[in-house]
Amino acid sequence: MPDFTDLTPLSPWRDLRVTEADRSALDPVLGATMLVQMHLIRAFEEKVLDLAAQGLVHGPAHSAIGQEAGAVGSALAMKPGDEVNGSHRAHHQFLARAMVHIAPGGIDPQAAFGADLRALARRTLAEIMGLAEGFCHGRGGSMHLRWKEAGNLGTNAIVGGGVPMAAGAAWAHRHAGTDNVVYTYFGDGATNIGSVLETMNIAAAWKLPVCFFIENNRYAVSTHIDEVTAEPRLSARGAAFGIPALRVDGMDALAVYLACEEANRIMRSGRGPVVIEADVYRYFHQNGALPGSAFGYRSKAEEAAWRSRDPLEAMARTLAERQLLGEDAAAALRARCVALMEETAGSLIEEVDGRRRVVPALWPDETFRDFGIRGDLSEFAGQRFAEQETFTGRLAEARFVDTVADVMTRRMEQDPRIVVLGEDVHRLKGGTNGATRGLAGLFPDRVLGTPISENAFTGLAAGMAADGRVRPVIEFMYPDFMWVAADQVFNQIGKARHMFGGDSDMPLVLRTKVAMGTGYGSQHSMDPAGLFATAPGWRIVAPSTPFDYVGLMNAALLCRDPVLVIEHVDLYASRGAAPADDFDYFIPLGKAKVVRPGTRATVLTYLAMVAKTAAVVEEMGLDVEIVDLRSLDRAGIDWDTIEASVKKTGNVLIVEQGVSGTSYGGWLADEIQRRLFDWLDQPVQRVHGAEASPSISRVLEAAACARPQDIEAGLRAVMAAQGRPLAAG
């Protein structure tokens, strides 16, 4: 028989219990503030459920009644500059952090509520009701609450979706030299989400000051925790990643406060993240005002047992035993909180013909619908723009991929906010293709080689960008990997500005390469342009020359929106004119370029297909105009250039290399035909790859991608439809 030796986890896993000495030492102002905050949150949540039952809250009403102590105890342990984010059930955490912001010295339980508290209640309720004066102007509702000035980074409807972003904010705090910390709140269901576990790993490896605060209420909607995990003590997750973990009674605000003080001590000392598991209980169902027993997944006895431990009553008893607040004063506090919420709700609704409704003037105007999907690009005012033909600096022939590294070197020298992260970007002499050559040596603290965790490190970058002090540049080794990070790419980064009201920047660059023709097969060969063009919020650029790459990358790094920069392996080894020493010019986002004039047809294309199309056109001797689109997102299509060309030629051919299913040209052709129907002599024609993704076989891969012979066939079809058939070649 072999010998077995028990292994010891790298970090402690402890249960925290409050002693009588701790209760005796409770600061009177702190204890009173805990009770006030919990009563205000309870009354607020009850009013939300009341309004929802009347049909006055559009969408879900995920209350946290019963879970107030976890939010209040943790928020009161924070200091100015600390930040939080949370999940879909986060009214209590949002309010608790906001109350600490507006009343840092505490709240007197017997004093009248001040104007700041009243405004907080009104703006938060207005947001949940979808009204214009809400924190996100009604766009966020119950699940997307953001007030950055108060330390609220934004709550999230995707289970676990905000956790990576919290770690990104924590990285920004540490990089800035502060000792601020970030709390990310999530429930038992999220502890089995991949992005959460990936983020725990990165946070531990990089020693980020982020607290993974688990509200273990035992139910993900109606599924009990015992049904989905063999280890229901969820703080055990910390041991797997070397993270110190604390388990605490989440119905006791003082216990949570003491646990968070310990967590903050660890995080502020530079020792990295902490896991806190707070055992809590939501009194009601996932959504609405009925208990879980009404749906058959909980017993009334279980609910009664937890209600007997109510956190508000427990704190009131502690204060009474300490002779700090009497029973009558606690009852009066409760009445004033309920009255405040009655007054707040009453200011937002009215009764007409016996029916209650939202005051019509409080709704956002319909013209606000699309505002803030992207920024207004005002950051480009006064910048120097250039095209290769008018460039006054010195040009020299250079490899495309060397220019990629050169412009990033220049930008990182000039802008200390820029951070590069991705797999192997710090190794292999510049990543797998040399695009980050030399950067790790020059900027070792700003070139971050990541684990193979696209969802987590993309979300980290999103948190860095939202912080405002960092300009992250993510590298996806292959664009197909975006599917692994799809939540962060599309649900989080792309939607953030609009979802949170239209005025929260997301300055982030995502670099990736199209690798068709390299033999890497179906899962490494896609062109992402078509998918990103259908997703709100993203800008897309696709440079086809070294000169254009410099100007477009500079624009991407200046832009306050997320920008996808698409590269192509066929271009990396190509050579072309590039700036020799002036890397500081811009090419405007949304500006196409006519690279070859003509009168018989307009060819719209991008990336490596620009040069391939030009070669075919020259060989065929056609009078065809070629337009390099350069900017591919909906807001970036240069309709002035396209319209001028189409009005001249009357015929359009869109050329792209990728497969038909995720084609970029499909939506572009539809839009052209809607806009320019009267100027077209024939329907828009298209050249694209096959239905199947490229596969490993050299022959089958070539057949799946658009090739020069496909471009030639497309041009012949366009000319034939004009009554100008070409002789067989």
PDB file of N, CA and C in Angstrom, residues 219 221-223 281-304 307:
ATOM      1  N   TYR A 219     -30.340  28.975  -2.749  1.00  0.00           N
ATOM      2  CA  TYR A 219     -31.216  28.689  -3.880  1.00  0.00           C
ATOM      3  C   TYR A 219     -30.839  29.536  -5.087  1.00  0.00           C
ATOM      4  N   VAL A 221     -32.676  30.483  -8.046  1.00  0.00           N
ATOM      5  CA  VAL A 221     -34.114  30.446  -8.334  1.00  0.00           C
ATOM      6  C   VAL A 221     -34.725  29.395  -7.409  1.00  0.00           C
ATOM      7  N   SER A 222     -34.975  28.176  -7.887  1.00  0.00           N
ATOM      8  CA  SER A 222     -35.610  27.167  -7.032  1.00  0.00           C
ATOM      9  C   SER A 222     -34.719  25.953  -6.792  1.00  0.00           C
ATOM     10  N   THR A 223     -33.542  25.928  -7.375  1.00  0.00           N
ATOM     11  CA  THR A 223     -32.657  24.772  -7.261  1.00  0.00           C
ATOM     12  C   THR A 223     -31.771  24.912  -6.027  1.00  0.00           C
ATOM     13  N   TYR A 281     -30.418  34.533   3.647  1.00  0.00           N
ATOM     14  CA  TYR A 281     -31.674  33.918   3.199  1.00  0.00           C
ATOM     15  C   TYR A 281     -32.562  34.989   2.598  1.00  0.00           C
ATOM     16  N   ARG A 282     -33.020  34.767   1.369  1.00  0.00           N
ATOM     17  CA  ARG A 282     -33.999  35.692   0.787  1.00  0.00           C
ATOM     18  C   ARG A 282     -35.385  35.197   1.178  1.00  0.00           C
ATOM     19  N   TYR A 283     -36.160  36.103   1.732  1.00  0.00           N
ATOM     20  CA  TYR A 283     -37.470  35.717   2.251  1.00  0.00           C
ATOM     21  C   TYR A 283     -38.460  35.400   1.143  1.00  0.00           C
ATOM     22  N   PHE A 284     -38.241  35.984  -0.020  1.00  0.00           N
ATOM     23  CA  PHE A 284     -39.210  35.824  -1.093  1.00  0.00           C
ATOM     24  C   PHE A 284     -38.617  35.019  -2.256  1.00  0.00           C
ATOM     25  N   HIS A 285     -39.465  34.733  -3.201  1.00  0.00           N
ATOM     26  CA  HIS A 285     -39.066  33.973  -4.386  1.00  0.00           C
ATOM     27  C   HIS A 285     -38.040  34.782  -5.188  1.00  0.00           C
ATOM     28  N   GLN A 286     -37.472  34.181  -6.190  1.00  0.00           N
ATOM     29  CA  GLN A 286     -36.512  34.833  -7.077  1.00  0.00           C
ATOM     30  C   GLN A 286     -36.974  36.210  -7.521  1.00  0.00           C
ATOM     31  N   ASN A 287     -38.260  36.329  -7.801  1.00  0.00           N
ATOM     32  CA  ASN A 287     -38.829  37.581  -8.318  1.00  0.00           C
ATOM     33  C   ASN A 287     -40.250  37.707  -7.791  1.00  0.00           C
ATOM     34  N   GLY A 288     -40.554  38.875  -7.218  1.00  0.00           N
ATOM     35  CA  GLY A 288     -41.915  39.099  -6.763  1.00  0.00           C
ATOM     36  C   GLY A 288     -42.082  38.925  -5.265  1.00  0.00           C
ATOM     37  N   ALA A 289     -43.324  39.035  -4.815  1.00  0.00           N
ATOM     38  CA  ALA A 289     -43.630  39.144  -3.388  1.00  0.00           C
ATOM     39  C   ALA A 289     -44.156  37.867  -2.760  1.00  0.00           C
ATOM     40  N   LEU A 290     -44.042  36.736  -3.426  1.00  0.00           N
ATOM     41  CA  LEU A 290     -44.459  35.467  -2.845  1.00  0.00           C
ATOM     42  C   LEU A 290     -43.256  34.725  -2.289  1.00  0.00           C
ATOM     43  N   PRO A 291     -43.425  33.979  -1.191  1.00  0.00           N
ATOM     44  CA  PRO A 291     -42.305  33.197  -0.658  1.00  0.00           C
ATOM     45  C   PRO A 291     -42.030  31.972  -1.515  1.00  0.00           C
ATOM     46  N   GLY A 292     -40.861  31.395  -1.334  1.00  0.00           N
ATOM     47  CA  GLY A 292     -40.513  30.207  -2.092  1.00  0.00           C
ATOM     48  C   GLY A 292     -41.446  29.046  -1.839  1.00  0.00           C
ATOM     49  N   SER A 293     -42.018  28.981  -0.630  1.00  0.00           N
ATOM     50  CA  SER A 293     -42.940  27.885  -0.312  1.00  0.00           C
ATOM     51  C   SER A 293     -44.174  27.915  -1.196  1.00  0.00           C
ATOM     52  N   ALA A 294     -44.526  29.078  -1.697  1.00  0.00           N
ATOM     53  CA  ALA A 294     -45.692  29.165  -2.584  1.00  0.00           C
ATOM     54  C   ALA A 294     -45.449  28.432  -3.898  1.00  0.00           C
ATOM     55  N   PHE A 295     -44.184  28.192  -4.228  1.00  0.00           N
ATOM     56  CA  PHE A 295     -43.837  27.490  -5.459  1.00  0.00           C
ATOM     57  C   PHE A 295     -43.388  26.056  -5.197  1.00  0.00           C
ATOM     58  N   GLY A 296     -43.412  25.655  -3.928  1.00  0.00           N
ATOM     59  CA  GLY A 296     -43.185  24.262  -3.590  1.00  0.00           C
ATOM     60  C   GLY A 296     -41.752  23.833  -3.411  1.00  0.00           C
ATOM     61  N   TYR A 297     -40.789  24.743  -3.535  1.00  0.00           N
ATOM     62  CA  TYR A 297     -39.397  24.300  -3.410  1.00  0.00           C
ATOM     63  C   TYR A 297     -38.800  24.589  -2.033  1.00  0.00           C
ATOM     64  N   ARG A 298     -39.557  25.290  -1.167  1.00  0.00           N
ATOM     65  CA  ARG A 298     -39.130  25.489   0.208  1.00  0.00           C
ATOM     66  C   ARG A 298     -40.309  25.210   1.129  1.00  0.00           C
ATOM     67  N   SER A 299     -40.010  24.823   2.351  1.00  0.00           N
ATOM     68  CA  SER A 299     -41.087  24.577   3.318  1.00  0.00           C
ATOM     69  C   SER A 299     -41.343  25.834   4.140  1.00  0.00           C
ATOM     70  N   LYS A 300     -42.548  25.937   4.650  1.00  0.00           N
ATOM     71  CA  LYS A 300     -42.866  27.074   5.515  1.00  0.00           C
ATOM     72  C   LYS A 300     -42.063  27.018   6.806  1.00  0.00           C
ATOM     73  N   ALA A 301     -41.756  25.808   7.263  1.00  0.00           N
ATOM     74  CA  ALA A 301     -40.955  25.674   8.482  1.00  0.00           C
ATOM     75  C   ALA A 301     -39.551  26.222   8.270  1.00  0.00           C
ATOM     76  N   GLU A 302     -38.970  25.931   7.107  1.00  0.00           N
ATOM     77  CA  GLU A 302     -37.635  26.459   6.803  1.00  0.00           C
ATOM     78  C   GLU A 302     -37.669  27.981   6.763  1.00  0.00           C
ATOM     79  N   GLU A 303     -38.663  28.527   6.113  1.00  0.00           N
ATOM     80  CA  GLU A 303     -38.770  29.985   6.018  1.00  0.00           C
ATOM     81  C   GLU A 303     -38.952  30.621   7.393  1.00  0.00           C
ATOM     82  N   ALA A 304     -39.771  29.990   8.244  1.00  0.00           N
ATOM     83  CA  ALA A 304     -40.005  30.538   9.584  1.00  0.00           C
ATOM     84  C   ALA A 304     -38.723  30.497  10.416  1.00  0.00           C
ATOM     85  N   ARG A 307     -36.609  33.380   9.297  1.00  0.00           N
ATOM     86  CA  ARG A 307     -37.192  34.668   9.701  1.00  0.00           C
ATOM     87  C   ARG A 307     -36.999  34.923  11.196  1.00  0.00           C
TER      88      ARG A 307
END
